[in-house]
XYZ file of C-alpha atoms in Angstrom:
146
model
C -15.010 -80.673 87.045
C -16.443 -80.259 83.572
C -14.855 -81.998 80.621
C -13.178 -79.535 78.260
C -12.066 -79.877 74.680
C -9.101 -78.235 73.048
C -10.005 -74.783 71.718
C -8.967 -73.659 68.236
C -6.060 -71.271 67.691
C -8.390 -68.337 67.110
C -9.784 -68.783 70.638
C -6.336 -67.957 72.008
C -6.001 -64.970 69.680
C -9.339 -63.529 70.814
C -8.536 -64.214 74.484
C -5.169 -62.452 74.166
C -6.811 -59.479 72.426
C -9.366 -59.229 75.244
C -6.570 -59.301 77.825
C -4.676 -56.563 75.963
C -7.808 -54.415 75.546
C -8.616 -54.650 79.245
C -4.978 -54.140 80.279
C -5.022 -50.810 78.440
C -8.166 -49.861 80.359
C -6.484 -50.873 83.622
C -3.486 -48.690 82.793
C -5.700 -45.629 82.355
C -7.662 -46.499 85.492
C -4.478 -46.792 87.569
C -3.249 -43.488 86.168
C -6.506 -41.824 87.163
C -6.194 -43.212 90.698
C -2.482 -42.396 90.901
C -2.710 -38.856 89.613
C -6.251 -38.192 90.763
C -7.578 -34.842 89.711
C -4.198 -33.888 88.222
C -4.647 -36.618 85.628
C -7.984 -35.210 84.592
C -6.785 -31.629 84.797
C -3.791 -31.948 82.511
C -4.487 -29.773 79.503
C -8.208 -29.791 80.224
C -10.705 -27.003 79.813
C -12.240 -25.408 82.905
C -15.474 -27.279 82.070
C -13.733 -30.672 82.114
C -11.888 -29.798 85.323
C -15.192 -28.943 87.011
C -16.834 -32.089 85.628
C -14.092 -34.313 87.033
C -14.255 -32.592 90.429
C -18.032 -33.116 90.527
C -17.870 -36.907 90.134
C -18.841 -38.843 93.284
C -16.193 -40.716 95.264
C -17.475 -44.118 94.156
C -17.090 -43.277 90.465
C -13.415 -44.249 90.199
C -14.063 -47.493 92.077
C -16.736 -48.457 89.574
C -14.207 -47.641 86.838
C -11.753 -50.021 88.547
C -14.345 -52.808 88.778
C -15.096 -52.402 85.080
C -11.508 -52.455 83.899
C -10.027 -54.985 86.304
C -13.105 -57.217 86.043
C -12.554 -57.325 82.288
C -8.850 -58.048 82.708
C -9.588 -60.884 85.133
C -12.196 -62.198 82.697
C -9.616 -62.242 79.915
C -7.079 -63.988 82.124
C -9.734 -66.526 83.141
C -10.300 -67.217 79.434
C -6.581 -67.852 78.975
C -6.715 -70.236 81.938
C -9.823 -71.828 80.386
C -11.922 -71.086 83.449
C -15.691 -70.739 83.273
C -15.583 -67.841 85.728
C -14.637 -65.668 82.732
C -18.344 -65.355 81.940
C -19.305 -63.883 85.328
C -16.231 -61.647 85.397
C -17.150 -60.189 82.013
C -20.732 -59.650 83.250
C -19.449 -57.818 86.335
C -17.224 -55.694 84.117
C -20.065 -54.783 81.755
C -22.410 -53.875 84.603
C -19.732 -51.561 86.022
C -19.239 -49.969 82.591
C -22.994 -49.363 82.307
C -23.109 -47.813 85.795
C -20.063 -45.641 85.097
C -21.185 -44.258 81.763
C -24.847 -44.271 82.747
C -23.991 -41.908 85.583
C -21.857 -39.754 83.311
C -24.580 -39.398 80.706
C -27.610 -39.176 83.024
C -26.246 -37.128 85.917
C -23.941 -34.641 84.202
C -24.388 -32.187 81.380
C -21.544 -33.707 79.346
C -23.725 -34.600 76.360
C -25.371 -31.172 76.352
C -21.973 -29.495 76.563
C -19.986 -31.644 74.118
C -22.684 -33.235 71.975
C -23.650 -36.896 71.783
C -21.695 -37.461 68.576
C -18.492 -36.586 70.400
C -18.923 -38.365 73.740
C -21.159 -41.395 73.141
C -19.342 -43.487 70.483
C -16.346 -44.646 72.548
C -18.389 -45.706 75.609
C -20.747 -47.562 73.245
C -17.730 -49.285 71.685
C -16.501 -50.257 75.170
C -19.932 -51.749 75.966
C -19.992 -53.612 72.632
C -16.587 -55.134 73.419
C -17.995 -56.126 76.826
C -21.023 -57.766 75.212
C -18.738 -59.557 72.776
C -16.595 -60.832 75.675
C -19.711 -62.189 77.414
C -20.931 -63.847 74.230
C -17.493 -65.249 73.402
C -16.862 -66.678 76.870
C -20.383 -68.151 76.972
C -19.882 -69.728 73.560
C -16.505 -71.098 74.683
C -18.159 -72.613 77.758
C -20.898 -74.239 75.648
C -18.313 -75.708 73.300
C -16.343 -77.065 76.244
C -13.281 -74.902 75.575
C -13.480 -73.482 79.083
C -14.989 -75.072 82.103
C -12.561 -75.501 84.911
């Protein structure tokens, strides 16, 4: 067992914010699983309905790995566990696979334009990178390590 030191107050604030961020993602993921196509079809254009129907079966599972991996990473931070780092990595890889497929294998960008569809996924990836950096920094400082 690694020796840990007491983290500063702002560590807890950041960890709680990461948990909340990922909990919101989990909520939307659960809704997509629960409602399935109906969730994606609600007030959607025919293009978006067809896009959702065309996604492969594994797509939603990758979405779940990304969101729940991030939530578990945030909870691991709160528990001061080093496994937060690997959980955030798993989450980020899933996010890259999910959005990589969306951008590379569909015509979403051509249909909607990059300025409309790319910024939020990039923001999600940046938050994921921040979570990896933050948990790694916390491990190096001895704030997490169990």
